[in-house]
Amino acid sequence: MYVLGIETSCDETAASIVKDGRRILSNVVSSSLKEHKKYGGVVPEIASRMQLESITKVVDCAVKEAKIKLKNINLVSVTCGPGLAGSLLVGISFAKSISLGLGVPLLGLNHLYSHIYANFLWCRKVKNTFLTTENRTLELSPKAIFLNAEHLAFPFVALIVSGGHTTLFYVRDFDKIDVLGATCDDACGEAFDKVAKILGLGYPGGPLIERLARRGNSKNLKFSCSNTKELLDFSFSGIKTAVLYYVKKHSIAPALPAGRHSQLVRDVAASFQETVIDTLIKKSLLACKFKKTNRLVIGGGVAANTRLRERLYSEAEKKGLNIYFPHPKLCMDNAAMVAGLGYQLFKKGYKSGLDLNIDLN
Ligand code: KG4
Ligand code: ZN
């Protein structure tokens, strides 16, 4: 069964063809990131306009790269929320028109659940095609081996850490997912982005902080995350403000040319990152303990962080846990995870009508 996935929840326009829920035949992403950089974050109006311009080409490219015809598609699966309203509407409207035109079923699904599903995709020989806003092919990388996707069994705890969410789930099946905890304020990726902005590093902040932190010493200064009323909730806005005050107090000059950052800035990045990772690990392990499972699944943009991976793998070894991360290319927003989850839910009897609407919750 060939499923076309469409994902437009934030600044990316993505389309993918996945066969039988696991095999990625194409994975095309067009990002309008460059347009947002000067504003230090995603501007919703710009994102949806760019998506409107690129969606036809992106879907076209995904079908061609999968070496199938449009008429071979058996299901159209699309993100219906949470995300930016205008952006989601572009994806949903396009998905509806294809579903109607081809006479195939339509299925709208939750963005965070599809981030969890990224762990079930086969990653052998995936070709990720990145299209610029001008739709020029930027990168073709037919690599990536691993994945434990075959061995992941229910139930498990899932930590989804992205630009908009930080949520712990207990996953019993593809359609049986309970929330165990969530952020009370900033999302984890959002905190990375804001701290990067405070340090004058640019956007998106996660990869920039990660790079800087590699040459910093996290032990030279100490930041901490605020406690939360509920043990499995998160709070990242306090640590972001602590970094802001520290930077002001020590008159740390931001925006140095690449590679010329002072040791103090590197130490701030390292200490911030280490503290956030400590919190993510502590709460995830607690959730596994509460739910009596030794399977922990990670997903979302922040899951691409190498330090988080290293630390979790070493904790897992000590505690006898099995940790699952998606391939780094499938941590960021993509449509393969949407197509894959769509297949699984359709097999269980789920379908949407043409009245499918965005769901911001
Ligand atoms: O899942 P995603 O692509 O989009 C949302 O659904 O939000 O996540 C984007 C977020 C951004 O906040 C970005 O700074 C963060 O993921 N991110 C990272 C890394 N790569 C991306 N955060 C920490 N370390 C990284 N290497
Ligand atoms: Zn996402």
mmCIF file of C-alpha atoms and ligand atoms in Angstrom:
data_model
loop_
_atom_site.group_PDB
_atom_site.id
_atom_site.type_symbol
_atom_site.label_atom_id
_atom_site.label_comp_id
_atom_site.label_asym_id
_atom_site.label_seq_id
_atom_site.Cartn_x
_atom_site.Cartn_y
_atom_site.Cartn_z
ATOM 1 C CA MET A 1 0.000 0.000 0.000
ATOM 2 C CA TYR A 2 1.401 3.390 -1.035
ATOM 3 C CA VAL A 3 0.672 6.269 1.314
ATOM 4 C CA LEU A 4 1.306 9.908 0.477
ATOM 5 C CA GLY A 5 2.181 11.868 3.620
ATOM 6 C CA ILE A 6 1.925 15.661 3.799
ATOM 7 C CA GLU A 7 3.379 17.726 6.643
ATOM 8 C CA THR A 8 3.075 21.512 6.950
ATOM 9 C CA SER A 9 2.739 22.117 10.698
ATOM 10 C CA CYS A 10 5.509 24.719 11.022
ATOM 11 C CA ASP A 11 7.935 26.213 8.481
ATOM 12 C CA GLU A 12 8.562 23.060 6.446
ATOM 13 C CA THR A 13 6.583 21.825 3.472
ATOM 14 C CA ALA A 14 7.169 18.090 3.319
ATOM 15 C CA ALA A 15 5.810 15.194 1.275
ATOM 16 C CA SER A 16 6.734 11.533 1.279
ATOM 17 C CA ILE A 17 5.682 8.213 -0.157
ATOM 18 C CA VAL A 18 5.938 5.298 2.269
ATOM 19 C CA LYS A 19 5.188 1.706 1.317
ATOM 20 C CA ASP A 20 3.326 -0.476 3.817
ATOM 21 C CA GLY A 21 4.000 1.875 6.699
ATOM 22 C CA ARG A 22 7.757 1.289 6.960
ATOM 23 C CA ARG A 23 9.610 1.646 3.692
ATOM 24 C CA ILE A 24 10.403 5.221 2.726
ATOM 25 C CA LEU A 25 10.343 5.553 -1.059
ATOM 26 C CA SER A 26 10.797 9.312 -1.036
ATOM 27 C CA ASN A 27 11.188 12.008 1.592
ATOM 28 C CA VAL A 28 11.117 15.588 0.322
ATOM 29 C CA VAL A 29 11.415 18.669 2.525
ATOM 30 C CA SER A 30 11.299 22.310 1.511
ATOM 31 C CA SER A 31 12.027 24.769 4.293
ATOM 32 C CA SER A 32 11.415 28.499 4.430
ATOM 33 C CA LEU A 33 13.934 28.783 7.291
ATOM 34 C CA LYS A 34 16.100 31.291 5.434
ATOM 35 C CA GLU A 35 13.165 33.712 5.263
ATOM 36 C CA HIS A 36 12.662 33.567 9.049
ATOM 37 C CA LYS A 37 16.282 33.860 10.138
ATOM 38 C CA LYS A 38 16.339 37.633 10.220
ATOM 39 C CA TYR A 39 13.358 37.659 12.595
ATOM 40 C CA GLY A 40 14.975 35.148 14.994
ATOM 41 C CA GLY A 41 12.003 32.764 14.779
ATOM 42 C CA VAL A 42 9.257 31.494 12.511
ATOM 43 C CA VAL A 43 6.863 34.153 11.194
ATOM 44 C CA PRO A 44 3.558 32.288 10.616
ATOM 45 C CA GLU A 45 2.386 34.479 7.735
ATOM 46 C CA ILE A 46 5.646 33.993 5.820
ATOM 47 C CA ALA A 47 5.613 30.244 6.503
ATOM 48 C CA SER A 48 2.112 29.680 5.113
ATOM 49 C CA ARG A 49 2.747 31.819 2.036
ATOM 50 C CA MET A 50 5.894 29.890 1.196
ATOM 51 C CA GLN A 51 4.037 26.614 1.772
ATOM 52 C CA LEU A 52 1.314 27.673 -0.621
ATOM 53 C CA GLU A 53 3.974 28.353 -3.231
ATOM 54 C CA SER A 54 5.926 25.147 -2.780
ATOM 55 C CA ILE A 55 3.424 22.418 -1.938
ATOM 56 C CA THR A 56 2.621 21.370 -5.505
ATOM 57 C CA LYS A 57 6.301 21.017 -6.398
ATOM 58 C CA VAL A 58 7.123 19.171 -3.194
ATOM 59 C CA VAL A 59 4.354 16.599 -3.646
ATOM 60 C CA ASP A 60 5.227 16.244 -7.325
ATOM 61 C CA CYS A 61 8.856 15.627 -6.423
ATOM 62 C CA ALA A 62 7.917 13.035 -3.764
ATOM 63 C CA VAL A 63 5.814 11.067 -6.258
ATOM 64 C CA LYS A 64 8.536 11.189 -8.936
ATOM 65 C CA GLU A 65 11.319 10.182 -6.554
ATOM 66 C CA ALA A 66 9.263 7.235 -5.326
ATOM 67 C CA LYS A 67 9.065 6.140 -8.975
ATOM 68 C CA ILE A 68 5.331 5.678 -8.795
ATOM 69 C CA LYS A 69 2.412 7.436 -10.481
ATOM 70 C CA LEU A 70 -0.063 9.638 -8.669
ATOM 71 C CA LYS A 71 -2.766 7.057 -9.453
ATOM 72 C CA ASN A 72 -0.838 4.382 -7.477
ATOM 73 C CA ILE A 73 -1.418 6.246 -4.203
ATOM 74 C CA ASN A 74 -3.864 4.380 -1.943
ATOM 75 C CA LEU A 75 -4.181 6.836 0.962
ATOM 76 C CA VAL A 76 -3.430 10.494 1.697
ATOM 77 C CA SER A 77 -2.269 11.148 5.243
ATOM 78 C CA VAL A 78 -1.826 14.692 6.534
ATOM 79 C CA THR A 79 -0.862 16.513 9.741
ATOM 80 C CA CYS A 80 -3.893 18.330 11.125
ATOM 81 C CA GLY A 81 -2.308 19.691 14.318
ATOM 82 C CA PRO A 82 -0.903 20.947 16.561
ATOM 83 C CA GLY A 83 0.970 23.629 14.639
ATOM 84 C CA LEU A 84 0.490 26.974 12.916
ATOM 85 C CA ALA A 85 -3.103 27.428 11.766
ATOM 86 C CA GLY A 86 -2.356 28.898 8.328
ATOM 87 C CA SER A 87 0.364 26.345 7.617
ATOM 88 C CA LEU A 88 -1.795 23.386 8.615
ATOM 89 C CA LEU A 89 -4.605 24.677 6.412
ATOM 90 C CA VAL A 90 -2.340 24.643 3.360
ATOM 91 C CA GLY A 91 -1.440 20.974 3.921
ATOM 92 C CA ILE A 92 -4.965 19.865 4.754
ATOM 93 C CA SER A 93 -6.542 21.651 1.774
ATOM 94 C CA PHE A 94 -3.982 20.146 -0.582
ATOM 95 C CA ALA A 95 -4.427 16.672 0.897
ATOM 96 C CA LYS A 96 -8.204 16.941 0.517
ATOM 97 C CA SER A 97 -7.920 17.910 -3.126
ATOM 98 C CA ILE A 98 -5.640 14.966 -3.917
ATOM 99 C CA SER A 99 -7.834 12.556 -1.999
ATOM 100 C CA LEU A 100 -10.933 13.819 -3.807
ATOM 101 C CA GLY A 101 -9.226 13.896 -7.206
ATOM 102 C CA LEU A 102 -7.858 10.356 -6.919
ATOM 103 C CA GLY A 103 -10.873 8.964 -5.084
ATOM 104 C CA VAL A 104 -8.718 7.602 -2.249
ATOM 105 C CA PRO A 105 -9.239 7.888 1.526
ATOM 106 C CA LEU A 106 -7.951 10.796 3.566
ATOM 107 C CA LEU A 107 -6.587 10.646 7.099
ATOM 108 C CA GLY A 108 -5.685 13.576 9.352
ATOM 109 C CA LEU A 109 -3.337 12.926 12.248
ATOM 110 C CA ASN A 110 -1.541 14.380 15.252
ATOM 111 C CA HIS A 111 1.932 15.828 14.667
ATOM 112 C CA LEU A 112 3.387 14.616 17.973
ATOM 113 C CA TYR A 113 2.180 11.059 17.408
ATOM 114 C CA SER A 114 3.880 11.079 14.029
ATOM 115 C CA HIS A 115 7.158 12.175 15.721
ATOM 116 C CA ILE A 116 6.826 9.023 17.852
ATOM 117 C CA TYR A 117 6.222 6.991 14.691
ATOM 118 C CA ALA A 118 9.540 8.157 13.184
ATOM 119 C CA ASN A 119 11.029 5.371 15.319
ATOM 120 C CA PHE A 120 9.148 2.704 13.364
ATOM 121 C CA LEU A 121 10.438 3.681 9.934
ATOM 122 C CA TRP A 122 13.097 1.652 8.162
ATOM 123 C CA CYS A 123 16.083 3.797 7.487
ATOM 124 C CA ARG A 124 18.116 1.745 5.080
ATOM 125 C CA LYS A 125 19.043 3.653 1.976
ATOM 126 C CA VAL A 126 16.784 6.612 2.622
ATOM 127 C CA LYS A 127 17.277 9.436 0.201
ATOM 128 C CA ASN A 128 16.351 12.730 1.808
ATOM 129 C CA THR A 129 15.763 15.466 -0.702
ATOM 130 C CA PHE A 130 15.893 18.978 0.626
ATOM 131 C CA LEU A 131 14.374 21.635 -1.585
ATOM 132 C CA THR A 132 15.174 25.270 -1.044
ATOM 133 C CA THR A 133 12.430 27.825 -1.229
ATOM 134 C CA GLU A 134 13.425 28.156 -4.887
ATOM 135 C CA ASN A 135 13.025 24.382 -5.125
ATOM 136 C CA ARG A 136 16.594 23.700 -6.071
ATOM 137 C CA THR A 137 17.902 20.379 -4.826
ATOM 138 C CA LEU A 138 20.353 21.096 -2.027
ATOM 139 C CA GLU A 139 21.322 17.775 -0.632
ATOM 140 C CA LEU A 140 20.909 14.202 -1.690
ATOM 141 C CA SER A 141 22.255 11.765 0.806
ATOM 142 C CA PRO A 142 21.559 8.105 0.206
ATOM 143 C CA LYS A 143 23.063 6.924 3.455
ATOM 144 C CA ALA A 144 21.856 5.947 6.891
ATOM 145 C CA ILE A 145 21.829 2.436 8.017
ATOM 146 C CA PHE A 146 20.447 1.298 11.345
ATOM 147 C CA LEU A 147 17.365 1.072 12.988
ATOM 148 C CA ASN A 148 15.840 -0.875 15.686
ATOM 149 C CA ALA A 149 12.434 -0.076 14.180
ATOM 150 C CA GLU A 150 11.738 -3.785 13.820
ATOM 151 C CA HIS A 151 12.294 -4.497 17.504
ATOM 152 C CA LEU A 152 10.256 -1.723 19.046
ATOM 153 C CA ALA A 153 7.273 -3.239 20.824
ATOM 154 C CA PHE A 154 4.385 -1.721 22.795
ATOM 155 C CA PRO A 155 4.024 -0.461 25.448
ATOM 156 C CA PHE A 156 6.731 2.174 25.873
ATOM 157 C CA VAL A 157 7.357 5.661 27.206
ATOM 158 C CA ALA A 158 7.973 8.328 24.538
ATOM 159 C CA LEU A 159 9.597 11.717 25.056
ATOM 160 C CA ILE A 160 8.818 14.173 22.254
ATOM 161 C CA VAL A 161 11.070 17.217 22.338
ATOM 162 C CA SER A 162 10.508 19.749 19.583
ATOM 163 C CA GLY A 163 10.304 23.474 18.955
ATOM 164 C CA GLY A 164 6.689 23.583 20.100
ATOM 165 C CA HIS A 165 6.363 20.689 22.567
ATOM 166 C CA THR A 166 8.013 18.759 25.342
ATOM 167 C CA THR A 167 5.739 15.881 26.212
ATOM 168 C CA LEU A 168 6.067 12.496 27.874
ATOM 169 C CA PHE A 169 3.662 9.872 26.566
ATOM 170 C CA TYR A 170 2.757 6.332 27.515
ATOM 171 C CA VAL A 171 2.166 4.514 24.228
ATOM 172 C CA ARG A 172 0.157 1.284 24.310
ATOM 173 C CA ASP A 173 -0.596 1.187 20.576
ATOM 174 C CA PHE A 174 -0.632 3.564 17.590
ATOM 175 C CA ASP A 175 -4.050 4.796 18.710
ATOM 176 C CA LYS A 176 -3.705 4.359 22.462
ATOM 177 C CA ILE A 177 -1.488 7.168 23.663
ATOM 178 C CA ASP A 178 -1.713 8.861 27.094
ATOM 179 C CA VAL A 179 0.023 12.061 28.165
ATOM 180 C CA LEU A 180 2.140 11.607 31.309
ATOM 181 C CA GLY A 181 3.611 15.110 31.477
ATOM 182 C CA ALA A 182 4.231 18.227 29.426
ATOM 183 C CA THR A 183 5.912 21.582 29.594
ATOM 184 C CA CYS A 184 4.262 24.256 31.705
ATOM 185 C CA ASP A 185 5.874 27.080 29.714
ATOM 186 C CA ASP A 186 8.549 27.070 26.988
ATOM 187 C CA ALA A 187 9.123 23.944 24.934
ATOM 188 C CA CYS A 188 12.609 22.471 25.057
ATOM 189 C CA GLY A 189 13.524 23.397 21.452
ATOM 190 C CA GLU A 190 12.058 26.843 22.042
ATOM 191 C CA ALA A 191 14.379 27.301 25.051
ATOM 192 C CA PHE A 192 17.370 26.311 22.876
ATOM 193 C CA ASP A 193 16.204 28.847 20.271
ATOM 194 C CA LYS A 194 15.731 31.635 22.836
ATOM 195 C CA VAL A 195 19.067 31.033 24.571
ATOM 196 C CA ALA A 196 20.783 31.037 21.156
ATOM 197 C CA LYS A 197 19.131 34.387 20.464
ATOM 198 C CA ILE A 198 20.306 35.766 23.823
ATOM 199 C CA LEU A 199 23.841 34.648 22.942
ATOM 200 C CA GLY A 200 23.498 36.211 19.477
ATOM 201 C CA LEU A 201 23.961 32.887 17.701
ATOM 202 C CA GLY A 202 21.075 32.858 15.219
ATOM 203 C CA TYR A 203 18.162 30.558 14.440
ATOM 204 C CA PRO A 204 17.390 27.689 14.855
ATOM 205 C CA GLY A 205 19.312 27.630 18.106
ATOM 206 C CA GLY A 206 19.524 23.909 18.916
ATOM 207 C CA PRO A 207 22.303 22.898 16.511
ATOM 208 C CA LEU A 208 24.208 26.165 17.207
ATOM 209 C CA ILE A 209 24.153 25.684 20.978
ATOM 210 C CA GLU A 210 25.142 22.057 20.537
ATOM 211 C CA ARG A 211 28.167 23.001 18.434
ATOM 212 C CA LEU A 212 29.295 25.718 20.850
ATOM 213 C CA ALA A 213 28.753 23.500 23.903
ATOM 214 C CA ARG A 214 31.201 20.922 22.545
ATOM 215 C CA ARG A 215 34.061 23.286 23.375
ATOM 216 C CA GLY A 216 32.577 24.575 26.607
ATOM 217 C CA ASN A 217 32.872 23.311 30.140
ATOM 218 C CA SER A 218 29.488 22.743 31.716
ATOM 219 C CA LYS A 219 31.045 22.552 35.189
ATOM 220 C CA ASN A 220 32.378 26.122 35.130
ATOM 221 C CA LEU A 221 28.961 27.590 35.891
ATOM 222 C CA LYS A 222 25.674 26.276 37.101
ATOM 223 C CA PHE A 223 22.162 26.859 35.789
ATOM 224 C CA SER A 224 19.123 24.941 36.941
ATOM 225 C CA CYS A 225 15.621 24.132 35.686
ATOM 226 C CA SER A 226 12.680 25.189 37.837
ATOM 227 C CA ASN A 227 10.802 22.518 39.752
ATOM 228 C CA THR A 228 7.285 21.688 38.625
ATOM 229 C CA LYS A 229 4.226 20.848 40.699
ATOM 230 C CA GLU A 230 3.732 17.594 38.798
ATOM 231 C CA LEU A 231 6.852 15.418 38.740
ATOM 232 C CA LEU A 232 6.601 14.555 35.043
ATOM 233 C CA ASP A 233 5.972 18.114 33.824
ATOM 234 C CA PHE A 234 8.748 20.359 32.537
ATOM 235 C CA SER A 235 9.623 24.033 32.870
ATOM 236 C CA PHE A 236 12.303 25.709 30.757
ATOM 237 C CA SER A 237 11.446 29.378 30.949
ATOM 238 C CA GLY A 238 13.315 29.890 34.272
ATOM 239 C CA ILE A 239 16.633 28.610 32.955
ATOM 240 C CA LYS A 240 16.276 30.768 29.858
ATOM 241 C CA THR A 241 15.773 33.853 32.056
ATOM 242 C CA ALA A 242 18.740 32.823 34.253
ATOM 243 C CA VAL A 243 20.934 32.733 31.113
ATOM 244 C CA LEU A 244 19.608 36.159 30.110
ATOM 245 C CA TYR A 245 20.513 37.694 33.501
ATOM 246 C CA TYR A 246 23.921 36.017 33.471
ATOM 247 C CA VAL A 247 24.681 37.359 29.999
ATOM 248 C CA LYS A 248 23.595 40.872 31.056
ATOM 249 C CA LYS A 249 25.499 40.793 34.341
ATOM 250 C CA HIS A 250 28.719 39.665 32.716
ATOM 251 C CA SER A 251 28.280 41.918 29.673
ATOM 252 C CA ILE A 252 28.886 38.964 27.390
ATOM 253 C CA ALA A 253 29.220 40.423 23.897
ATOM 254 C CA PRO A 254 27.069 38.358 21.569
ATOM 255 C CA ALA A 255 27.237 37.945 17.797
ATOM 256 C CA LEU A 256 30.955 37.315 17.420
ATOM 257 C CA PRO A 257 32.005 35.953 14.034
ATOM 258 C CA ALA A 258 31.709 32.177 13.819
ATOM 259 C CA GLY A 259 34.399 30.390 15.807
ATOM 260 C CA ARG A 260 35.447 33.510 17.771
ATOM 261 C CA HIS A 261 33.209 32.985 20.761
ATOM 262 C CA SER A 262 34.788 33.517 24.158
ATOM 263 C CA GLN A 263 35.233 30.610 26.521
ATOM 264 C CA LEU A 264 32.536 32.131 28.736
ATOM 265 C CA VAL A 265 29.914 31.933 25.957
ATOM 266 C CA ARG A 266 30.897 28.320 25.280
ATOM 267 C CA ASP A 267 30.578 27.539 28.990
ATOM 268 C CA VAL A 268 27.121 29.168 29.128
ATOM 269 C CA ALA A 269 26.001 27.047 26.155
ATOM 270 C CA ALA A 270 27.467 23.874 27.681
ATOM 271 C CA SER A 271 25.984 24.459 31.120
ATOM 272 C CA PHE A 272 22.546 25.314 29.697
ATOM 273 C CA GLN A 273 22.528 22.249 27.459
ATOM 274 C CA GLU A 274 23.746 19.898 30.174
ATOM 275 C CA THR A 275 21.113 21.083 32.656
ATOM 276 C CA VAL A 276 18.299 20.725 30.113
ATOM 277 C CA ILE A 277 19.514 17.235 29.214
ATOM 278 C CA ASP A 278 19.732 16.287 32.923
ATOM 279 C CA THR A 279 16.077 17.280 33.316
ATOM 280 C CA LEU A 280 14.929 15.428 30.191
ATOM 281 C CA ILE A 281 16.725 12.267 31.297
ATOM 282 C CA LYS A 282 15.629 12.445 34.934
ATOM 283 C CA LYS A 283 11.928 12.804 34.039
ATOM 284 C CA SER A 284 12.005 10.224 31.248
ATOM 285 C CA LEU A 285 13.579 7.627 33.523
ATOM 286 C CA LEU A 286 11.044 8.440 36.210
ATOM 287 C CA ALA A 287 8.226 7.934 33.700
ATOM 288 C CA CYS A 288 9.678 4.527 32.736
ATOM 289 C CA LYS A 289 9.846 3.614 36.413
ATOM 290 C CA PHE A 290 6.228 4.698 37.054
ATOM 291 C CA LYS A 291 4.982 2.771 34.026
ATOM 292 C CA LYS A 292 7.251 -0.219 34.712
ATOM 293 C CA THR A 293 8.658 -0.330 31.214
ATOM 294 C CA ASN A 294 12.274 -0.565 30.077
ATOM 295 C CA ARG A 295 11.561 0.901 26.623
ATOM 296 C CA LEU A 296 12.112 4.611 26.071
ATOM 297 C CA VAL A 297 11.497 6.240 22.691
ATOM 298 C CA ILE A 298 12.661 9.754 21.783
ATOM 299 C CA GLY A 299 11.508 11.986 18.926
ATOM 300 C CA GLY A 300 11.242 15.575 17.663
ATOM 301 C CA GLY A 301 13.884 18.101 16.566
ATOM 302 C CA VAL A 302 15.831 18.132 19.863
ATOM 303 C CA ALA A 303 16.277 14.351 19.547
ATOM 304 C CA ALA A 304 18.900 15.167 16.894
ATOM 305 C CA ASN A 305 21.149 16.477 19.713
ATOM 306 C CA THR A 306 24.216 14.243 19.929
ATOM 307 C CA ARG A 307 24.908 15.011 23.569
ATOM 308 C CA LEU A 308 21.368 13.956 24.508
ATOM 309 C CA ARG A 309 21.904 10.712 22.606
ATOM 310 C CA GLU A 310 25.264 10.011 24.253
ATOM 311 C CA ARG A 311 23.954 10.727 27.729
ATOM 312 C CA LEU A 312 20.790 8.670 27.278
ATOM 313 C CA TYR A 313 22.658 5.702 25.843
ATOM 314 C CA SER A 314 25.055 5.710 28.778
ATOM 315 C CA GLU A 315 22.201 6.029 31.322
ATOM 316 C CA ALA A 316 20.362 3.243 29.525
ATOM 317 C CA GLU A 317 23.329 0.934 29.840
ATOM 318 C CA LYS A 318 23.552 1.598 33.571
ATOM 319 C CA LYS A 319 19.803 1.148 34.150
ATOM 320 C CA GLY A 320 19.152 -1.700 31.688
ATOM 321 C CA LEU A 321 16.855 0.371 29.480
ATOM 322 C CA ASN A 322 16.321 0.065 25.734
ATOM 323 C CA ILE A 323 16.520 3.481 24.081
ATOM 324 C CA TYR A 324 15.147 4.234 20.629
ATOM 325 C CA PHE A 325 16.009 7.339 18.606
ATOM 326 C CA PRO A 326 14.891 7.981 15.022
ATOM 327 C CA HIS A 327 17.558 8.571 12.416
ATOM 328 C CA PRO A 328 18.676 12.239 12.862
ATOM 329 C CA LYS A 329 17.100 13.131 9.518
ATOM 330 C CA LEU A 330 13.766 11.853 10.758
ATOM 331 C CA CYS A 331 13.894 13.836 14.019
ATOM 332 C CA MET A 332 13.062 17.095 12.251
ATOM 333 C CA ASP A 333 9.658 17.623 10.720
ATOM 334 C CA ASN A 334 9.158 15.304 7.751
ATOM 335 C CA ALA A 335 6.276 13.621 5.977
ATOM 336 C CA ALA A 336 7.559 10.029 6.055
ATOM 337 C CA MET A 337 6.449 9.764 9.682
ATOM 338 C CA VAL A 338 3.012 11.103 8.664
ATOM 339 C CA ALA A 339 2.644 8.578 5.836
ATOM 340 C CA GLY A 340 3.828 5.726 8.084
ATOM 341 C CA LEU A 341 1.481 6.463 10.953
ATOM 342 C CA GLY A 342 -1.336 7.069 8.458
ATOM 343 C CA TYR A 343 -0.899 3.510 7.168
ATOM 344 C CA GLN A 344 -1.068 2.010 10.675
ATOM 345 C CA LEU A 345 -4.169 3.986 11.683
ATOM 346 C CA PHE A 346 -5.940 3.298 8.379
ATOM 347 C CA LYS A 347 -5.361 -0.432 8.929
ATOM 348 C CA LYS A 348 -7.139 -0.015 12.272
ATOM 349 C CA GLY A 349 -10.143 1.521 10.516
ATOM 350 C CA TYR A 350 -9.485 5.245 10.977
ATOM 351 C CA LYS A 351 -10.454 7.652 8.178
ATOM 352 C CA SER A 352 -11.258 11.357 7.891
ATOM 353 C CA GLY A 353 -13.980 13.042 5.887
ATOM 354 C CA LEU A 354 -13.660 16.074 3.646
ATOM 355 C CA ASP A 355 -14.759 18.126 6.650
ATOM 356 C CA LEU A 356 -11.347 17.450 8.240
ATOM 357 C CA ASN A 357 -10.214 20.579 10.031
ATOM 358 C CA ILE A 358 -7.108 21.781 11.819
ATOM 359 C CA ASP A 359 -6.779 20.734 15.451
ATOM 360 C CA LEU A 360 -4.538 23.095 17.403
ATOM 361 C CA ASN A 361 -4.579 21.138 20.699
HETATM 362 O O1 KG4 B 1 10.447 18.828 15.534
HETATM 363 P P1 KG4 B 1 10.941 20.084 14.926
HETATM 364 O O2 KG4 B 1 11.663 19.995 13.604
HETATM 365 O O3 KG4 B 1 9.792 21.121 14.741
HETATM 366 C C1 KG4 B 1 8.718 21.237 15.618
HETATM 367 O O4 KG4 B 1 7.785 20.408 15.545
HETATM 368 O O5 KG4 B 1 8.809 22.171 16.460
HETATM 369 O O6 KG4 B 1 11.903 20.762 16.032
HETATM 370 C C2 KG4 B 1 12.556 21.979 15.824
HETATM 371 C C3 KG4 B 1 13.312 22.328 17.107
HETATM 372 C C4 KG4 B 1 13.953 23.722 17.080
HETATM 373 O O7 KG4 B 1 13.588 24.394 18.272
HETATM 374 C C5 KG4 B 1 15.450 23.432 17.047
HETATM 375 O O8 KG4 B 1 16.244 24.421 17.692
HETATM 376 C C6 KG4 B 1 15.525 22.112 17.767
HETATM 377 O O9 KG4 B 1 14.392 21.394 17.320
HETATM 378 N N1 KG4 B 1 16.738 21.362 17.413
HETATM 379 C C7 KG4 B 1 17.711 21.043 18.304
HETATM 380 C C8 KG4 B 1 18.735 20.396 17.553
HETATM 381 N N2 KG4 B 1 18.343 20.347 16.248
HETATM 382 C C9 KG4 B 1 17.114 20.941 16.186
HETATM 383 N N3 KG4 B 1 17.802 21.249 19.623
HETATM 384 C C10 KG4 B 1 18.926 20.821 20.252
HETATM 385 N N4 KG4 B 1 19.954 20.217 19.610
HETATM 386 C C11 KG4 B 1 19.899 19.972 18.271
HETATM 387 N N5 KG4 B 1 20.905 19.390 17.652
HETATM 388 ZN ZN ZN B 2 7.710 18.633 14.822
#
